[in-house]
mmCIF file of C-alpha atoms in Angstrom:
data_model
loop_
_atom_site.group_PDB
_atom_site.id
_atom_site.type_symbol
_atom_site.label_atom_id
_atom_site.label_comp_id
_atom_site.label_asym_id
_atom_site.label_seq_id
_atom_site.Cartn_x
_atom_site.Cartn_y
_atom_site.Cartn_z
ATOM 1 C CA UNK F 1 82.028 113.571 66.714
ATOM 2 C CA UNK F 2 82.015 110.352 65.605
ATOM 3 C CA UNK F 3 84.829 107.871 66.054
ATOM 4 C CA UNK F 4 87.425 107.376 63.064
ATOM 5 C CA UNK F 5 88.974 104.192 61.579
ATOM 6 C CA UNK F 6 91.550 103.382 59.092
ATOM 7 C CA UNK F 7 91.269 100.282 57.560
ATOM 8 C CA UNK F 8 94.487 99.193 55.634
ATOM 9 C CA UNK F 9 93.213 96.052 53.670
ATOM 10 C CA UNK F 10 94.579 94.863 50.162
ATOM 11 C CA UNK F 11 91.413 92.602 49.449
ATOM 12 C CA UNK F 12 89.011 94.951 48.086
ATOM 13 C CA UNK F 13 86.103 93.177 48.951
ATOM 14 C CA UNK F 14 86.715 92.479 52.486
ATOM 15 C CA UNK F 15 87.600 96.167 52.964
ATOM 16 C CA UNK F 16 84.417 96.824 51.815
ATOM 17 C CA UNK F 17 82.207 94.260 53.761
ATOM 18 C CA UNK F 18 84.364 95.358 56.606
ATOM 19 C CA UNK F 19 83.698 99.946 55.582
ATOM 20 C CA UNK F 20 79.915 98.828 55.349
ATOM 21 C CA UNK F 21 79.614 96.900 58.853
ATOM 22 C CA UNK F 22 81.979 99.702 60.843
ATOM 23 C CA UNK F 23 79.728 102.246 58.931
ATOM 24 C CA UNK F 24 76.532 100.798 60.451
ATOM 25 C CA UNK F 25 77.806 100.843 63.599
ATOM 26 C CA UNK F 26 78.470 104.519 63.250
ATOM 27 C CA UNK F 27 82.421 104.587 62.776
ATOM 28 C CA UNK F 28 83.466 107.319 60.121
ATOM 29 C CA UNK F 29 85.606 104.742 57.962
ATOM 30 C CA UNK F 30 88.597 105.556 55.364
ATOM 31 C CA UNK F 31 90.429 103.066 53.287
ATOM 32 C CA UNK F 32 93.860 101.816 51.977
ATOM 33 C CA UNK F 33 94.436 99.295 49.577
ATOM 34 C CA UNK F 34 98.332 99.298 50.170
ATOM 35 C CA UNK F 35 101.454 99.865 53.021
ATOM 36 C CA UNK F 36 102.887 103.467 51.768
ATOM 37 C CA UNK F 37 99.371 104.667 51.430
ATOM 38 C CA UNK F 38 97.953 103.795 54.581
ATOM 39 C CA UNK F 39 100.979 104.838 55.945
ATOM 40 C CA UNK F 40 100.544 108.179 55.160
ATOM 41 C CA UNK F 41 96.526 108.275 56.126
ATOM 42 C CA UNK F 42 97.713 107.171 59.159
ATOM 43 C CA UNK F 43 100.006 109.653 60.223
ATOM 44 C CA UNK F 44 98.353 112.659 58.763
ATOM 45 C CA UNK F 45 94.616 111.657 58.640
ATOM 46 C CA UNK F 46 93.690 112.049 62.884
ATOM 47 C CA UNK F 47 92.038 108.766 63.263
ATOM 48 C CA UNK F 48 90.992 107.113 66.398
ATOM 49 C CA UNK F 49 92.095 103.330 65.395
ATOM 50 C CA UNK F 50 93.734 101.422 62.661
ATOM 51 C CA UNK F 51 92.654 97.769 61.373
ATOM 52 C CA UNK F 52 95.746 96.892 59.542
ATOM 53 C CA UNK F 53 96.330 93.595 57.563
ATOM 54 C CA UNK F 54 99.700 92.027 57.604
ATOM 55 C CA UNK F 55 100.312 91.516 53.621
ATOM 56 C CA UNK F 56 100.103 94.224 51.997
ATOM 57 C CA UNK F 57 101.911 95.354 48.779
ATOM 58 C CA UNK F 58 104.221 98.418 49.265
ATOM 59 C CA UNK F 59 104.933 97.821 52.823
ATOM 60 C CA UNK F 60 103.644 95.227 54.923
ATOM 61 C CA UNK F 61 101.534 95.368 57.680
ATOM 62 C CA UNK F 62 104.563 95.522 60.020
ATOM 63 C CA UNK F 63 106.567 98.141 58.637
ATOM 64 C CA UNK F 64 103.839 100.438 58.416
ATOM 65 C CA UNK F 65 103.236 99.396 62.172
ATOM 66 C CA UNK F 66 107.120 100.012 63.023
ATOM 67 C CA UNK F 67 107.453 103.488 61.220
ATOM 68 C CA UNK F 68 104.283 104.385 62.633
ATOM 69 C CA UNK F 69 104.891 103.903 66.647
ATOM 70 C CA UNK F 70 107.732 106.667 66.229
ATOM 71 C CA UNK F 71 105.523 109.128 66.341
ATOM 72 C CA UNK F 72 101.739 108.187 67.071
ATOM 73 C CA UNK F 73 100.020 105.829 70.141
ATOM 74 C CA UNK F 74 96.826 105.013 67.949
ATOM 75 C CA UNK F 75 95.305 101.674 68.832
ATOM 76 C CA UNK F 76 96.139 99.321 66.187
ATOM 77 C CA UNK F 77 94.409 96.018 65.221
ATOM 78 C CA UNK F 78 96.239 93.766 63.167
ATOM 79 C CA UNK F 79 94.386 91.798 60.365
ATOM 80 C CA UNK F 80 96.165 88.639 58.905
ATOM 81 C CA UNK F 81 94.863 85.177 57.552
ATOM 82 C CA UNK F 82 98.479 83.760 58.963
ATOM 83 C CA UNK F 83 97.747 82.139 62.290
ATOM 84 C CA UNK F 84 101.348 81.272 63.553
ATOM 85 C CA UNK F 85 102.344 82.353 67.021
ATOM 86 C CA UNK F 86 105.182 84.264 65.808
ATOM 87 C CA UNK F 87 103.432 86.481 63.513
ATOM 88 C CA UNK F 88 101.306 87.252 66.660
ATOM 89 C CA UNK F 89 104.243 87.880 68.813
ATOM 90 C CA UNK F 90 106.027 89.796 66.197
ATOM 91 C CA UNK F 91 102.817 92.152 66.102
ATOM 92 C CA UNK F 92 102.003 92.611 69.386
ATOM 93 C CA UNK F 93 106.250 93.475 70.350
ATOM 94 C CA UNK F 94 106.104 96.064 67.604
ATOM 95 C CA UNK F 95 103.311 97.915 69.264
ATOM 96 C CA UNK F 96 100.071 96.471 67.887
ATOM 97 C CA UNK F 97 97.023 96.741 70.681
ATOM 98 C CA UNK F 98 95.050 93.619 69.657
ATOM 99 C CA UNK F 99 95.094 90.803 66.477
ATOM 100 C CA UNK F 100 92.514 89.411 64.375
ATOM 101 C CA UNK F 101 93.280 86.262 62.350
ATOM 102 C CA UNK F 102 91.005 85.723 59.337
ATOM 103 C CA UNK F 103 88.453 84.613 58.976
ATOM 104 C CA UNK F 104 86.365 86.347 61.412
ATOM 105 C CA UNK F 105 83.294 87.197 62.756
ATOM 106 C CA UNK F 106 82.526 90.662 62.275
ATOM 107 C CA UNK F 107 80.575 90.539 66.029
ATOM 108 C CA UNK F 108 84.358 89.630 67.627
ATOM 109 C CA UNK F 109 86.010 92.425 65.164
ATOM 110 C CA UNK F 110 83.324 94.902 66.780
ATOM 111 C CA UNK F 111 84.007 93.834 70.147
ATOM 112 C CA UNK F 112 87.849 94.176 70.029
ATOM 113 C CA UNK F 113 87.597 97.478 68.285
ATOM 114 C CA UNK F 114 85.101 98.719 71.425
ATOM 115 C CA UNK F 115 87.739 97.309 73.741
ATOM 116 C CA UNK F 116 90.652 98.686 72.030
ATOM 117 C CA UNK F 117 89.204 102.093 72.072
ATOM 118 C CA UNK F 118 87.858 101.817 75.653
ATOM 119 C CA UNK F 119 91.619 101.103 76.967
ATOM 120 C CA UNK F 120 92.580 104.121 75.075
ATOM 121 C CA UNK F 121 89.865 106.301 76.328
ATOM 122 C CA UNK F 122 91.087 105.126 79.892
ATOM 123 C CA UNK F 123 94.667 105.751 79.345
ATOM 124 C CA UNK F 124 93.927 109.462 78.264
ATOM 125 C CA UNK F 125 91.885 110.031 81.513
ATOM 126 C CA UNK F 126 94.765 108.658 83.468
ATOM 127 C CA UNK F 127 97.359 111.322 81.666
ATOM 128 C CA UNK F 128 94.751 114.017 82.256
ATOM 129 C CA UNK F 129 94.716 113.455 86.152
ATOM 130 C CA UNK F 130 97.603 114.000 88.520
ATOM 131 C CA UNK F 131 98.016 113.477 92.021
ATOM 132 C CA UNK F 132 99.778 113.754 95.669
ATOM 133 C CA UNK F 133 98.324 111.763 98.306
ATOM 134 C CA UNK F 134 94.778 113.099 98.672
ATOM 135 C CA UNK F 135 95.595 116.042 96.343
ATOM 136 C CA UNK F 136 93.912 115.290 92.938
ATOM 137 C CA UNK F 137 93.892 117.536 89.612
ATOM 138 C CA UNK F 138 91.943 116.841 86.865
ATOM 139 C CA UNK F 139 94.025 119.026 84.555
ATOM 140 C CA UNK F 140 91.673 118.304 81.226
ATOM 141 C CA UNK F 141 88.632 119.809 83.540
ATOM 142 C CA UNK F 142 90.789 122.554 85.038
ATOM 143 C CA UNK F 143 89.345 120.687 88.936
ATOM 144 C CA UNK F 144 91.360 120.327 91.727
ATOM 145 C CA UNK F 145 90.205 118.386 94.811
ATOM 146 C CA UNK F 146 91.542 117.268 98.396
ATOM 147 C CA UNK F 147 90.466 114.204 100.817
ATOM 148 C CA UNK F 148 86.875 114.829 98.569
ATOM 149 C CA UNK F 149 86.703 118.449 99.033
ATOM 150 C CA UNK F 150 86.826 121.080 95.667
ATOM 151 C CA UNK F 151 89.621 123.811 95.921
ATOM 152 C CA UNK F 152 89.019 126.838 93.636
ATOM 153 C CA UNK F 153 92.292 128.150 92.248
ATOM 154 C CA UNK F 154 93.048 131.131 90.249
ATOM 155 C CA UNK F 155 94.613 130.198 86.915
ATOM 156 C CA UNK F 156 98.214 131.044 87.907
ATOM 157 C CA UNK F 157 97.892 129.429 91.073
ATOM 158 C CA UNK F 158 96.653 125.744 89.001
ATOM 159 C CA UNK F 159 99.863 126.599 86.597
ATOM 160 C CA UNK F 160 101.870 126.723 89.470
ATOM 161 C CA UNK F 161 100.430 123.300 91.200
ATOM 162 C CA UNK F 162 100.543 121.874 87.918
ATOM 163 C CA UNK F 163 104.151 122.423 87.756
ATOM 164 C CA UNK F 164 105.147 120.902 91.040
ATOM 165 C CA UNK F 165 102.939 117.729 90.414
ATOM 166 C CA UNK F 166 104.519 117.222 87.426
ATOM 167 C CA UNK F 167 107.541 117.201 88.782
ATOM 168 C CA UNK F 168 106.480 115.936 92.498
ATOM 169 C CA UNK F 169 109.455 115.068 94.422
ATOM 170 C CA UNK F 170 111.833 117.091 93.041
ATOM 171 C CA UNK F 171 112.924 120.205 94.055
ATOM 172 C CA UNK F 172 112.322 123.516 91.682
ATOM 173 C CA UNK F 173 113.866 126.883 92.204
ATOM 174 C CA UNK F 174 112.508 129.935 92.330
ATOM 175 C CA UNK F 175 113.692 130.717 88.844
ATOM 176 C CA UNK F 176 112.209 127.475 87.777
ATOM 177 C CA UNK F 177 109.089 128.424 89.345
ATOM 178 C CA UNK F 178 109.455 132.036 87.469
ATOM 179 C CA UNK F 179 110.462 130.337 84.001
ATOM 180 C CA UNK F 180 107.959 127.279 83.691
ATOM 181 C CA UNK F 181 104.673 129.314 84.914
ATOM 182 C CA UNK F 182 105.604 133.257 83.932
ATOM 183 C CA UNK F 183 107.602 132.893 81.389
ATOM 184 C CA UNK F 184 111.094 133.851 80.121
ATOM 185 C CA UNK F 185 110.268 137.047 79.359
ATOM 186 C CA UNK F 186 108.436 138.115 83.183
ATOM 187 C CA UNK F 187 109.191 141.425 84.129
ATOM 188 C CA UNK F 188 107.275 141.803 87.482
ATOM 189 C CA UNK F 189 108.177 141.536 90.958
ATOM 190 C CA UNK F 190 111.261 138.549 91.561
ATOM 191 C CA UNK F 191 109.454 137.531 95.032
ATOM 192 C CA UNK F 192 106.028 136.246 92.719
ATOM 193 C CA UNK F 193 106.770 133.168 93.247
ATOM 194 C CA UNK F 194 107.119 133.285 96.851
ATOM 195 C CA UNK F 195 103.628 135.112 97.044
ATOM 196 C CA UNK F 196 101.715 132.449 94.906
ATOM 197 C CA UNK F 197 103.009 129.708 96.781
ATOM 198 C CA UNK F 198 101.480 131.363 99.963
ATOM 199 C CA UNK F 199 98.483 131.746 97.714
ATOM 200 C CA UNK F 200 98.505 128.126 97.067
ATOM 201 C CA UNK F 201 99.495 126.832 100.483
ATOM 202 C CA UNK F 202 96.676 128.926 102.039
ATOM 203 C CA UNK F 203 94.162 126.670 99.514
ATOM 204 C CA UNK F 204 95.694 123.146 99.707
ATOM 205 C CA UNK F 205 97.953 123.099 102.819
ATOM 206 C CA UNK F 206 96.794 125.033 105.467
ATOM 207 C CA UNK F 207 92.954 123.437 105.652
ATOM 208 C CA UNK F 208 94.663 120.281 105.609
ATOM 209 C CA UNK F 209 96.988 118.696 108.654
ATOM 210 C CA UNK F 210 99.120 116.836 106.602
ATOM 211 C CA UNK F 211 101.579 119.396 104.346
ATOM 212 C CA UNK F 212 102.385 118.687 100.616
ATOM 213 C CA UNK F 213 103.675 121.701 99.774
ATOM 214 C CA UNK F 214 107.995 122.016 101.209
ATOM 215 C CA UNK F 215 109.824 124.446 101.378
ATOM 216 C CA UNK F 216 113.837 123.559 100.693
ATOM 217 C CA UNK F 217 115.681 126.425 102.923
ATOM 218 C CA UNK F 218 118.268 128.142 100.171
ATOM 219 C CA UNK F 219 117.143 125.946 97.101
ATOM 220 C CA UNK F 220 113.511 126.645 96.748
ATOM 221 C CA UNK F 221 109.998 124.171 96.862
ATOM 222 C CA UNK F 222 109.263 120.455 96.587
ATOM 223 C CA UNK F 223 105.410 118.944 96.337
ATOM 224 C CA UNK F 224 105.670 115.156 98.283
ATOM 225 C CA UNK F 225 103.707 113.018 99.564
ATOM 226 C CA UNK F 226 106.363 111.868 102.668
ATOM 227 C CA UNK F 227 106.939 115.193 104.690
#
């Protein structure tokens, strides 16, 4: 699927010098001639980067930016012929990723939009993994490795280690356990979650010298990294 950009530009003919450049470079491009429109492409359209100029009629290049960090992490590349280092800092505070002043090359446009998506690309690899000491899940791939070596899990039994690495450190309850990976409407046996953690402990503990899995006499379980 090919990568998407918005490109919020009030000068026609730049937009489309710019739409005819991304488009040979095999971006899927959409444009917006003003603030409130390309306001609304942006939050509703699911593109992978906006190039947004600073003067625009409607709303200007930083409202749009400000309204649309409430809600959405999309790299954003500001395009502006003003030069002055507070119109950069005043960008780059409100949440823009990168800032172009015109004119430019379209080579150093290119590059920044390849770098602005790679550090996004990163990022979402980096959400997608979670880890405890040598304990590493790759939760996008549904992979779960220790000190190098795979671990096959049933899919409860990833739920549930999902769980306490997302919360690693703290310690969950039974009927946290029961809640977050059964659901609040389990009607099965009340010791499950006693069983699954012996499941689990018998994949990524007991191999292993060093325990991540706790258990918290009275209270319930903990995943760290310290025991």
């Amino acid at each position: 699927m090919a990568t998407k950009i918005l490109l919020v530009e009030d000068e026609e003919k730049l937009a489309r010098f710019v739409e005819l450049e991304l488009r040979h470079e095999g971006y899927e491009v959409d444009k917006a001639f003003d603030g409130r429109t390309g306001l609304d492409m942006a939050e509703g359209g699911g593109y992978d980067l906006l190039l947004l100029d600073i003067m625009l009629p409607g709303l200007n290049g930083i409202e749009v930016l400000r309204r649309l960090r409430r809600a959405s992490q999309m790299p954003v590349i500001m395009l502006t012929a003003r030069d002055a280092v507070m119109d950069k800092v005043t960008g780059l505070d409100m949440g823009a990723d990168d800032y172009v002043t015109k004119p430019f090359s379209i080579e150093e446009l290119l590059a920044r939009i390849r770098a602005a998506l790679r550090k996004q690309t990163a990022q979402k690899k980096e959400e997608n993994v979670l880890s405890c000491g040598d304990l590493t899940v790759d939760v996008s791939r549904h992979r779960v490795s220790r000190g190098g070596r795979e671990i096959e899990l049933t899919g409860k039994e990833f739920a549930l280690l999902q769980v306490f690495l997302e919360n690693k450190t703290i310690v969950l309850t039974r009927d946290q356990l029961l809640e977050k990976v059964w659901g609040y409407e389990y009607m099965g046996e009340t010791n499950v979650v006693d069983v699954y953690v012996r499941y689990l402990r018998g994949k990524m503990d007991d191999p292993f010298d060093k325990k991540l899995l706790c258990t918290v006499r009275g209270v319930g379980y903990v995943l760290r990294d310290d025991a």
